[in-house]
Coordinates of C-alpha atoms and ligand atoms in Angstrom, one line a residue:
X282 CA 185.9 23.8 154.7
X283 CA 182.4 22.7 156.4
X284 CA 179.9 25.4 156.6
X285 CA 177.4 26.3 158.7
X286 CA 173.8 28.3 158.7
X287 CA 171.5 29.4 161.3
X288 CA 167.6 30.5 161.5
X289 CA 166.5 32.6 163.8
X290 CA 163.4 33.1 165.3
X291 CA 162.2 34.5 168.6
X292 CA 163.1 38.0 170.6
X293 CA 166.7 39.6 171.3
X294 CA 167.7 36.6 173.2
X295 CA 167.7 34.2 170.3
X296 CA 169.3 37.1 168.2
X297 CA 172.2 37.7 170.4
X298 CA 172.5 33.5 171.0
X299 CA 172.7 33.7 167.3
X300 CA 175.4 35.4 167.1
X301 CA 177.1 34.2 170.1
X302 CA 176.8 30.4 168.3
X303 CA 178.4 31.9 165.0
X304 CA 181.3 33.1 167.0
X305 CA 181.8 29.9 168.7
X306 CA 181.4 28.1 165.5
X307 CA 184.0 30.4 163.2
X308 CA 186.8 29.8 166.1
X309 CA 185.9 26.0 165.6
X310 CA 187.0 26.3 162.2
X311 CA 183.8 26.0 160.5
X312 CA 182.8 29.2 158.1
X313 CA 179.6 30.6 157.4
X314 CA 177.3 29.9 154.8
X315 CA 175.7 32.1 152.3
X316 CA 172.2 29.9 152.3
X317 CA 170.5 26.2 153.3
X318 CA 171.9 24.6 150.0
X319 CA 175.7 25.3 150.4
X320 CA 175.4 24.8 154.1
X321 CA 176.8 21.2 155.9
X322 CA 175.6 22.4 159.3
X323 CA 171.9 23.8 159.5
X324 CA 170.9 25.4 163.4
X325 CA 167.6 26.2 164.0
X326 CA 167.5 28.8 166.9
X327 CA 163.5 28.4 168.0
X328 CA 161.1 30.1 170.3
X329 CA 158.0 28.6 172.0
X330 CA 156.2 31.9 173.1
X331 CA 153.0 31.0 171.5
X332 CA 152.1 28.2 169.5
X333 CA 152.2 30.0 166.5
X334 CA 155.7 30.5 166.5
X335 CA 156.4 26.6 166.8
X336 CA 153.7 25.6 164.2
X337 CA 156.0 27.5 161.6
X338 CA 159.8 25.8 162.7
X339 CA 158.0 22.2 162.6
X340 CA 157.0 23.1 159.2
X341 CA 160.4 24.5 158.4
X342 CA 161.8 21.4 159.5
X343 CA 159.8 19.3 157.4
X344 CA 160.9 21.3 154.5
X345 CA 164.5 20.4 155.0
X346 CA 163.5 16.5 154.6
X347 CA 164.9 17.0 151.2
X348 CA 168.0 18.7 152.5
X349 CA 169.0 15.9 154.1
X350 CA 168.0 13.3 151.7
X351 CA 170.8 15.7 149.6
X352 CA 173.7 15.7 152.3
X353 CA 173.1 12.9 154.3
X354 CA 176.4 13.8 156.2
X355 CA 175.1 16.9 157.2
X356 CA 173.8 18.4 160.4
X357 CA 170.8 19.6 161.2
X358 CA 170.3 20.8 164.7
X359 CA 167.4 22.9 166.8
X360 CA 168.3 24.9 169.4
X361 CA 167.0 27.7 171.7
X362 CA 163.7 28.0 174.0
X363 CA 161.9 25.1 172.1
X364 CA 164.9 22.8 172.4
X365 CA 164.5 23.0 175.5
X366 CA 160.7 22.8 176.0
X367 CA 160.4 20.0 173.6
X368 CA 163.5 17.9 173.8
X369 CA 163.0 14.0 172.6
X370 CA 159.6 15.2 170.9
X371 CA 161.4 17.1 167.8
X372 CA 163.6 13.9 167.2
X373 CA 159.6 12.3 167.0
X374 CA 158.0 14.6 164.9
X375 CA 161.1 15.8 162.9
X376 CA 162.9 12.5 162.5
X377 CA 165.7 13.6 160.6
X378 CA 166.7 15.8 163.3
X379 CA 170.6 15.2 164.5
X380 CA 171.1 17.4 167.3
X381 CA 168.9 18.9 169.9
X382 CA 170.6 21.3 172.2
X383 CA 169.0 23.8 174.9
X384 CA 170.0 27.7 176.1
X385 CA 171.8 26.5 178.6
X386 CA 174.4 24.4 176.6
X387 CA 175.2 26.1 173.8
X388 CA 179.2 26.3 175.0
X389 CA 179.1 22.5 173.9
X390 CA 177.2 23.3 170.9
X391 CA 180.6 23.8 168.7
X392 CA 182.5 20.4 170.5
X393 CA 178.6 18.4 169.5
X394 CA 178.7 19.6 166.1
X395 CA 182.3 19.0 164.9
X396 CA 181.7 15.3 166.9
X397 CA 178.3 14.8 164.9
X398 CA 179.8 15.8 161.6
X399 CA 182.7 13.4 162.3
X400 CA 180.5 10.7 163.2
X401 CA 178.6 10.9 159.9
X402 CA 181.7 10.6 157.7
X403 CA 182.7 7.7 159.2
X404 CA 179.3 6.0 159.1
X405 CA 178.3 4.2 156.0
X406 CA 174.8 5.5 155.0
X407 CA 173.2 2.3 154.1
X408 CA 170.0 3.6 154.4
X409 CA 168.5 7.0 156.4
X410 CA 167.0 4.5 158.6
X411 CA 170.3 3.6 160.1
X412 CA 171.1 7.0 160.4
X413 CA 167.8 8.1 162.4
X414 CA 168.1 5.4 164.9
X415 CA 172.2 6.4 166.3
X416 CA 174.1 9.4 165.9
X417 CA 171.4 12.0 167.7
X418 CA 172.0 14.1 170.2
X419 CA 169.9 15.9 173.0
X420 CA 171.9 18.1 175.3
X421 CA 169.1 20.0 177.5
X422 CA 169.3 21.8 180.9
X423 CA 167.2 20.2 184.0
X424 CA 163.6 20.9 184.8
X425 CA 163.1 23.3 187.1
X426 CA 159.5 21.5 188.9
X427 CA 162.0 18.3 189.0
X428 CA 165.0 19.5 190.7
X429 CA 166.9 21.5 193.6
X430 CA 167.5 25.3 192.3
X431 CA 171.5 24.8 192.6
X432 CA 171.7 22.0 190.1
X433 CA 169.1 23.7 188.1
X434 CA 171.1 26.6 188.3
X435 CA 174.3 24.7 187.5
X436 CA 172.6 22.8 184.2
X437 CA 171.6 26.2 182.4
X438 CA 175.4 27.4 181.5
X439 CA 176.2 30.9 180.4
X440 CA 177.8 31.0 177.1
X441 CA 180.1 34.2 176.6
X442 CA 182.6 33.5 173.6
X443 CA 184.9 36.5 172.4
X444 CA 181.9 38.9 170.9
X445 CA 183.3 39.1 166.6
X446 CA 182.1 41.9 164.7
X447 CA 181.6 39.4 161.4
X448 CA 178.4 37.9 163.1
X449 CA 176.9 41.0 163.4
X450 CA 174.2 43.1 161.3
X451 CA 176.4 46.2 161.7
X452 CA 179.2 47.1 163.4
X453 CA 177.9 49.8 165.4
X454 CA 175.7 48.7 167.2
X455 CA 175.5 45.2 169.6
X456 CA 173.6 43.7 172.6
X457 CA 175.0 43.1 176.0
X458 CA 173.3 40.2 178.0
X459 CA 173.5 40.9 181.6
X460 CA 171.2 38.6 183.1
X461 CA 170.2 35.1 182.2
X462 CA 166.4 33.4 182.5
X463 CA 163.4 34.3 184.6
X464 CA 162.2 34.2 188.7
X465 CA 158.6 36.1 187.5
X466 CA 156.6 32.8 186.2
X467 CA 153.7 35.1 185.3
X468 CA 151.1 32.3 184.5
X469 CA 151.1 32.1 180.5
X470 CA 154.6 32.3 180.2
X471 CA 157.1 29.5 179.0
X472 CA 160.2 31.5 179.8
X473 CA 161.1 30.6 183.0
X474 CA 160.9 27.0 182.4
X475 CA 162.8 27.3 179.0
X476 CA 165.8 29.9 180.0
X477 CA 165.9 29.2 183.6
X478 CA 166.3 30.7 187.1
X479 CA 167.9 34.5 186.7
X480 CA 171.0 34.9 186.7
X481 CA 173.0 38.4 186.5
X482 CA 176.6 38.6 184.9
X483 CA 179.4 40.3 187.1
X484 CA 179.4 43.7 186.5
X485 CA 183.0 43.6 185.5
X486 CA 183.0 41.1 183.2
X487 CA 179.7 43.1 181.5
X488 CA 182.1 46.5 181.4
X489 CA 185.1 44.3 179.8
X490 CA 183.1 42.9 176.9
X491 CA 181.2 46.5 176.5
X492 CA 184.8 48.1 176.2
X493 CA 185.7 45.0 173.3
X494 CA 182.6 45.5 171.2
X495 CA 183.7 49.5 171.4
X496 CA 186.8 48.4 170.5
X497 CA 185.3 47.1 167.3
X498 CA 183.8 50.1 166.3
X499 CA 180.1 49.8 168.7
X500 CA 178.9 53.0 169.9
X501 CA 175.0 52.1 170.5
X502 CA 175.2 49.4 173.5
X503 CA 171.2 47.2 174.3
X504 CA 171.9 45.8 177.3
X505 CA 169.5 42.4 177.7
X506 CA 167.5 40.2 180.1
X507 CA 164.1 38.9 180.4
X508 CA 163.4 41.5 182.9
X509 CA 166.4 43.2 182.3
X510 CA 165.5 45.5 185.6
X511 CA 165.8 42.5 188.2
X512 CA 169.3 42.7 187.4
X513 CA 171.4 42.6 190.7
X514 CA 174.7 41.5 191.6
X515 CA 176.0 40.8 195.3
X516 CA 179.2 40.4 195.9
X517 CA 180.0 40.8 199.6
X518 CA 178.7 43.6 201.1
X519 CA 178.4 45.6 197.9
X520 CA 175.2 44.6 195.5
X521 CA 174.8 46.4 192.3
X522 CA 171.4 46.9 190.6
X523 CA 170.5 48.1 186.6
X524 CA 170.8 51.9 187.9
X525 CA 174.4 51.6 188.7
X526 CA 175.0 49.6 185.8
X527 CA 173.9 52.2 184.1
X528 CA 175.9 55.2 185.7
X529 CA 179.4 52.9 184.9
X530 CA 178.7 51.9 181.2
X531 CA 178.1 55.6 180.6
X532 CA 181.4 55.8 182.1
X533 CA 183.2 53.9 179.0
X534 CA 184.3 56.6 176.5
X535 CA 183.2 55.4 172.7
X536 CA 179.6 54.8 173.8
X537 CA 177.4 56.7 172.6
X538 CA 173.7 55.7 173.4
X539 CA 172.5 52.9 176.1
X540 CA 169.4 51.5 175.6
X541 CA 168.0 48.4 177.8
X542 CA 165.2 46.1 177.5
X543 CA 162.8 44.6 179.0
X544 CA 161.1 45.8 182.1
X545 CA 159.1 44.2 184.5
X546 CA 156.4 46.9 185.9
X547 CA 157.6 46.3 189.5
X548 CA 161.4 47.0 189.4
X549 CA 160.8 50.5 187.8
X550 CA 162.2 52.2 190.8
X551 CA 163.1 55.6 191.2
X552 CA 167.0 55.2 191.0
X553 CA 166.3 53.6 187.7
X554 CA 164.2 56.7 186.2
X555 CA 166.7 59.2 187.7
X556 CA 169.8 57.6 186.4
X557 CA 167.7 57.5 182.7
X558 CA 167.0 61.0 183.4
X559 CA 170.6 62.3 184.3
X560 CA 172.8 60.1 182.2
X561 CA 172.8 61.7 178.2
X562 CA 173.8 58.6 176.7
X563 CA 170.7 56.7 178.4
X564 CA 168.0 56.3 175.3
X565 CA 165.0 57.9 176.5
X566 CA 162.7 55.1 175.8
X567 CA 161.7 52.4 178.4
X568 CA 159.5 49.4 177.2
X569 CA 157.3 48.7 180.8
X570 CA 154.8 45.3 179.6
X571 CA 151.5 45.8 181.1
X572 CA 150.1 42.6 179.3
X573 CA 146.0 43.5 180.8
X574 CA 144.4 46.7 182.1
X575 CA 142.1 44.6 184.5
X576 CA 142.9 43.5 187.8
X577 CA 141.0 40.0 187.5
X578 CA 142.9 39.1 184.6
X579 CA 146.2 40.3 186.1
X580 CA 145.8 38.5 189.3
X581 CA 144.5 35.4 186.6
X582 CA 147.7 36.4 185.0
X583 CA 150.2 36.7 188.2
X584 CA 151.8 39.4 187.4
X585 CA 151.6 41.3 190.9
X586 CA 150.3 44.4 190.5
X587 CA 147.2 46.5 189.9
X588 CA 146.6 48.6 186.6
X589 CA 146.3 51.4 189.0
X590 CA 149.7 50.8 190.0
X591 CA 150.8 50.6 186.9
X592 CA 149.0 53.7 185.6
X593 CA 150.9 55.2 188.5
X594 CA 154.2 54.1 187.6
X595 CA 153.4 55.8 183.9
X596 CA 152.6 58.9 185.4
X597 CA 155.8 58.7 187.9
X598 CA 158.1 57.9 184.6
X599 CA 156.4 61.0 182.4
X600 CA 156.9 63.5 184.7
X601 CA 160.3 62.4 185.7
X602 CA 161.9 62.0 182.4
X603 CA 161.2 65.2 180.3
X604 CA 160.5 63.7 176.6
X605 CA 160.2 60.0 177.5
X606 CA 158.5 57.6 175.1
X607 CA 156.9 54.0 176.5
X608 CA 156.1 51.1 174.5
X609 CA 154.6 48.5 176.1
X610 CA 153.3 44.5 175.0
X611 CA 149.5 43.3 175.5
X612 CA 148.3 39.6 175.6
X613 CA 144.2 39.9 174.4
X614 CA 142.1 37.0 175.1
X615 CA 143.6 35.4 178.2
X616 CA 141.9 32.4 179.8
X617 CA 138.1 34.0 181.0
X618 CA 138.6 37.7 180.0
X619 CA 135.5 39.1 179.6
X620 CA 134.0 42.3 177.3
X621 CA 134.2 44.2 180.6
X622 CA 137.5 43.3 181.3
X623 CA 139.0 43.9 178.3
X624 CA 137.4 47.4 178.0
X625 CA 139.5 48.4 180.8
X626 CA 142.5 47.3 178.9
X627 CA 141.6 49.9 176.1
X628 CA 141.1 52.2 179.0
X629 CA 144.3 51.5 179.9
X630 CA 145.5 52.1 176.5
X631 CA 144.1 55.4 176.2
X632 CA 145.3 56.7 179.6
X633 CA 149.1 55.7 178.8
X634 CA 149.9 57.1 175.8
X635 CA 152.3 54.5 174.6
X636 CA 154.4 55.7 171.4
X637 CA 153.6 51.9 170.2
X638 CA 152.3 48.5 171.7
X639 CA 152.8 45.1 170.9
X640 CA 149.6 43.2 170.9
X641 CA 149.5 39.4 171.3
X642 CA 146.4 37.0 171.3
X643 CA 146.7 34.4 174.1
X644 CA 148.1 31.0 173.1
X645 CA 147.8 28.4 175.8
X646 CA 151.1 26.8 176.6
X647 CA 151.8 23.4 177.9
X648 CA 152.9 23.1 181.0
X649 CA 152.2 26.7 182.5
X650 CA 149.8 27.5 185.1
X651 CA 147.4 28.8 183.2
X652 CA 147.2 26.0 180.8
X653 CA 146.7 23.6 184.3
X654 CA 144.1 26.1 185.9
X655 CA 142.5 28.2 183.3
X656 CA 140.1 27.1 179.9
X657 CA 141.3 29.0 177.2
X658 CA 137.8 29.8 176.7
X659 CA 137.7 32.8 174.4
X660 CA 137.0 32.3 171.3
X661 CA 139.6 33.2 168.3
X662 CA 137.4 35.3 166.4
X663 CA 137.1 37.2 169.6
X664 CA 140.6 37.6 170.5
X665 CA 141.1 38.3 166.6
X666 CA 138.8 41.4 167.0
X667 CA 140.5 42.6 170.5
X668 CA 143.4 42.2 168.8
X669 CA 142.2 44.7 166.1
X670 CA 140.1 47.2 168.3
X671 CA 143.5 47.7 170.8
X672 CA 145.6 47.9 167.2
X673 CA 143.4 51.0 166.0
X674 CA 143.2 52.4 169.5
X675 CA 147.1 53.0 169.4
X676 CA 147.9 53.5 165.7
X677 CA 145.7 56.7 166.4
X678 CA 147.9 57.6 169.7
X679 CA 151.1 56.9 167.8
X680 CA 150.0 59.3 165.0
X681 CA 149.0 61.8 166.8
X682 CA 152.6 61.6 168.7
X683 CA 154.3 61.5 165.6
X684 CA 152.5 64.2 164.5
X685 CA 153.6 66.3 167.4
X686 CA 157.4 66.1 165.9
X687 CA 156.9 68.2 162.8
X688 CA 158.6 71.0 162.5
X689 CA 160.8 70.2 164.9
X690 CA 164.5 69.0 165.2
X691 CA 165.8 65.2 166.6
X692 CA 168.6 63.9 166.9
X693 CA 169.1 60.0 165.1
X694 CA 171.5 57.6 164.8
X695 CA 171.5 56.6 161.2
X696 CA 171.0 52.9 161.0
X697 CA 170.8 51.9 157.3
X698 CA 168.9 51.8 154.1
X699 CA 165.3 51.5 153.9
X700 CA 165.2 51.9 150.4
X701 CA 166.9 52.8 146.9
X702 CA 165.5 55.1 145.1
X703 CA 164.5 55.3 141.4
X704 CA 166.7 58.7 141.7
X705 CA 169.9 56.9 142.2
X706 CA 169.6 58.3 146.1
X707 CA 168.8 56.1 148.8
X708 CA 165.9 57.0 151.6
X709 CA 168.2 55.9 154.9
X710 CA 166.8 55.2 158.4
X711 CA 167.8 56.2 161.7
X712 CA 166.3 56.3 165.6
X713 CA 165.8 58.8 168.3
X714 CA 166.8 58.6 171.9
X715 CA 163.4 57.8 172.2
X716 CA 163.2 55.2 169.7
X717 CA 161.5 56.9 166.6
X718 CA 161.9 55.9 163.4
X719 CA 163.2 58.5 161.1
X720 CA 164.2 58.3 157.4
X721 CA 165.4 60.7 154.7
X722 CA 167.1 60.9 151.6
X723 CA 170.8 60.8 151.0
X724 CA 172.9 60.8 148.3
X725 CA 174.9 57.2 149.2
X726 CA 174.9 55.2 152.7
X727 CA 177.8 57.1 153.9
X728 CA 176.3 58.8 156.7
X729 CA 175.0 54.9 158.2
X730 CA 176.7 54.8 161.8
X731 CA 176.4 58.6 162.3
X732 CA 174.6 60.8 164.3
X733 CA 172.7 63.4 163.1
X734 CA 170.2 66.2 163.3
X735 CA 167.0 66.2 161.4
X736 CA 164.3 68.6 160.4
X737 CA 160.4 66.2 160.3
X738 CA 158.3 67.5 158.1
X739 CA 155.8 64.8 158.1
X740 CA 154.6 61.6 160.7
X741 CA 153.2 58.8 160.2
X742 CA 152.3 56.0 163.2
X743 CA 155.8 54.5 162.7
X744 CA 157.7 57.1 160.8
X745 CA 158.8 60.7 161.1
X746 CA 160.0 62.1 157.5
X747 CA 163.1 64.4 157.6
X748 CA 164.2 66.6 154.8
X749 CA 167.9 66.4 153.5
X750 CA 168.9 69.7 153.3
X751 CA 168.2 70.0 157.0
X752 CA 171.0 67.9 158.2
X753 CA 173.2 68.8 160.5
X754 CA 176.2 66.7 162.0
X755 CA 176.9 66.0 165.4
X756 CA 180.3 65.8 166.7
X757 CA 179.8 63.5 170.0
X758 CA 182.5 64.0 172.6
X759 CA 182.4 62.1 176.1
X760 CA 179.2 63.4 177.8
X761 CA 177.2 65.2 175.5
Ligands
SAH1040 N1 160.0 39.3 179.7 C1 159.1 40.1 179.0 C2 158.3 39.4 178.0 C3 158.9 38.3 177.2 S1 157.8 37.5 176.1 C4 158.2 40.7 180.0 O1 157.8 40.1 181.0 O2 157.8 41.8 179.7 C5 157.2 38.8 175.1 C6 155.7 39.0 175.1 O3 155.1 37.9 174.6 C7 155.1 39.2 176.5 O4 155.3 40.5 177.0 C8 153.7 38.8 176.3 O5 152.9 40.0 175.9 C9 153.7 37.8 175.1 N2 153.5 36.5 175.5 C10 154.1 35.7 176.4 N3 153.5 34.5 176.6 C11 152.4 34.5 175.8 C12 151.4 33.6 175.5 N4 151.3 32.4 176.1 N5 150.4 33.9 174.6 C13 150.5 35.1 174.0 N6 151.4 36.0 174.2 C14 152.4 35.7 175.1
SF4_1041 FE1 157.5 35.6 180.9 FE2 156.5 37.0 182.9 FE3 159.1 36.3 182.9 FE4 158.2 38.1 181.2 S1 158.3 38.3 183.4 S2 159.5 36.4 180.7 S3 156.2 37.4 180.7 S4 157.4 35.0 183.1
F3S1042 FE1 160.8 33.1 172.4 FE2 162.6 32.1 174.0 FE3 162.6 34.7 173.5 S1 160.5 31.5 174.0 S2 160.4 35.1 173.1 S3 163.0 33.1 172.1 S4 163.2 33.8 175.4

């Protein structure tokens, strides 16, 4: 039996691709691996946000040289956003690359695999020379500067194999993609390029594979998409948007908690807060990007809209949704931001009250409009200290938040083991509706999958602690 193991890197995309691959890979007959060195096929799913991220998979790359020097009938293959974004360049700088294969083909990934792997064991390896000159592959979608939408459209293929429960973490929980790629083309941003025009799934076909995975045991449902709020379905006269998406997944008895992510600022519209509000099983937690608290640098950025819209939008989603939390993602040290501009980003920080932030420093991208118009012109070590000042800023909000839950009683869903304890107990973990870390002791792992009620009687920025003898178990029917 040929076996197969895959890397992941990269957001909730390439996690849920991940899986999706494994899937399609086990019904090809391959089985998984348990690490590199037992493993004939090695998938590399990548990401290409920010330079950073593709520094480290070329150097992973280069450290399976050996691998291949080992099984020279093996296959290594990248795929995901830098597949895409790279193409014939990995085969270049990572010669003993086989396969190359973008978002928008992975249905032929399992076909282009078993076909490579055959290939090999009919070839006689004379030499690794031989070998890096025929037997490649590069399966990529078209680019979208280069050619009409429709066929762009048409070349970035959605990938739904039957969802299995055995290429999951856990078997409660599992994300739901329900759109595809990304209309937005703020200017730093490779994602539209790399996962294509959006797309949104039929609704029916999103309800059917909800009602498998609950089938298999799911009860906590992430539904997906780049800006997971642009989702919007036409068909004849009737169009359905995230809101009513919303109102018929709550519908599916078994699920227990929705959550979705992630939001572009200008979709937040009122249906959306109100169905978040009214429907129980909605997680009260909404991650809104702001990326800059300055005007210039959003304009710079393309992101239509102005931080006082935005700080708007914060105040319309507080007082709609009693007990809300936002978490939101920063980019520090875009192209020209200046000491005055960025201090209206940390004004911006301080007026929100995010429960946590996600803080990136800029990394020009090839190919983006900002890398064509803009100098990256700030200097790392001052991006380094943005990066730090906006860390501190919200560490201290997220404390104080935290702190604002002791004594009082929240509901989680138990989630797993953070740690074994010296005592023979373990300290399990578990989230809020409004996405809250909590963990506690517990005798054994029994009560993973369940939801509970907690006493906190301590915070810190990322964790509420919750005493054992508090708990209290919740038996869930339909709508509570
Ligand atoms: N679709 C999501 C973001 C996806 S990328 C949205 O629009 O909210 C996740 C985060 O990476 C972004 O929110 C942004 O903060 C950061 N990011 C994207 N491109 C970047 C770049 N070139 N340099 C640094 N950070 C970047
Ligand atoms: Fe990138 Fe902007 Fe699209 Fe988010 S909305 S994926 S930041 S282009
Ligand atoms: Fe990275 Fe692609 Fe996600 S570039 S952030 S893995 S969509």
């Amino acid at each position: 039996m040929q076996k197969f193991y895959i890397e992941t890197v990269g957001c909730q995309m390439n996690v849920l691709d991940s899986e999706l691959v494994h899937s399609g890979l086990v019904q090809s007959g391959l089985v998984p691996a348990t690490n590199h060195d037992n493993a004939d096929v090695i998938l590399f799913n990548t990401c290409s946000i920010r330079q950073h991220a593709e520094n480290k998979i070329y150097s992973a790359l280069g450290r399976l040289k050996h691998w291949k020097i080992i099984k020279p009938y093996g296959v290594l293959g990248v795929i995901g956003c830098m597949a895409q974004k790279d193409q014939k360049t990995i085969f270049q700088r990572a010669p003993h690359v086989d396969l190359v294969l973008g978002p928008g083909q992975l249905e032929l990934l399992p076909e282009t695999v078993h076909q490579l792997l055959e290939e090999k064991l009919q070839r006689n390896y004379v030499s690794q020379e031989i070998e890096i000159e025929s037997g490649k592959k590069l399966l990529v979608s078209l680019k979208r500067q280069e050619h009409r939408h429709a066929e762009v459209i048409g070349s970035f293929r959605l990938f739904n194999p039957v969802r299995n429960p055995e290429a999951r973490d856990n078997r409660f929980q599992a994300m739901v993609r329900i759109m595809f790629g990304c209309d937005k083309f703020c200017t730093y941003c490779v994602v539209p390029s790399v996962r294509g025009p959006e797309q949104s799934r039929q609704p029916q076909e999103i309800l059917n594979e909800i009602q498998t995975l609950v089938r298999q045991g799911v009860v906590e449902i992430t539904l997906i998409g780049q800006t997971v709020n642009s989702y919007r379905y036409k068909n004849g006269e009737k169009t359905t948007l995230l809101a009513d998406l919303l109102y018929q997944v709550s519908d599916i008895e078994g699920i227990q908690r929705i959550c979705f992510v992630t939001n572009y600022p200008r979709g937040m519209n009122d249906d959306l807060l109100q169905a978040v509000r009214d429907l129980p099983k909605v997680a009260k937690h909404l991650h809104v990007p702001v990326q800059s608290g300055s005007d210039t640098v959003l304009r710079r950025m393309k992101r239509n809209y102005t931080a006082t819209e935005y700080r708007e939008l914060v105040d319309r989603i507080y007082s709609t949704i009693p007990n809300v939390s936002m978490t939101c993602d920063f980019i520090v040290g875009f192209c020209g931001e200046t000491d005055e501009e960025f201090r209206k980003t940390v004004e911006l920080v301080q007026y929100c009250r995010f429960k946590n932030s996600f803080i990136f420093k800029y990394s020009e991208r090839p190919g983006t409009k900002s890398a064509e118009l803009y100098p990256d012109d700030v200097p790392e070590s001052v991006k380094k200290i943005r990066n730090n000042v906006l860390l501190e800023i919200q560490d201290k909000i997220s404390l104080e938040q935290n702190q604002q839950f002791i004594g009082k009683t929240v509901e989680i869903l138990v989630e797993g083991i953070s740690k074994q304890l010296e005592t023979g107990e373990v300290q399990l973990s578990g989230r809020t509706s409004c996405d809250r870390i909590v963990v506690f002791n517990a005798p054994d792992n029994r009560l993973i999958s369940q939801f509970l009620k907690l006493k906190i009687y301590d915070a810190a920025p990322f964790t509420l602690f919750a005493q054992q003898s508090e708990i209290v178990r919740i038996i869930r029917n339909r709508d509570s």
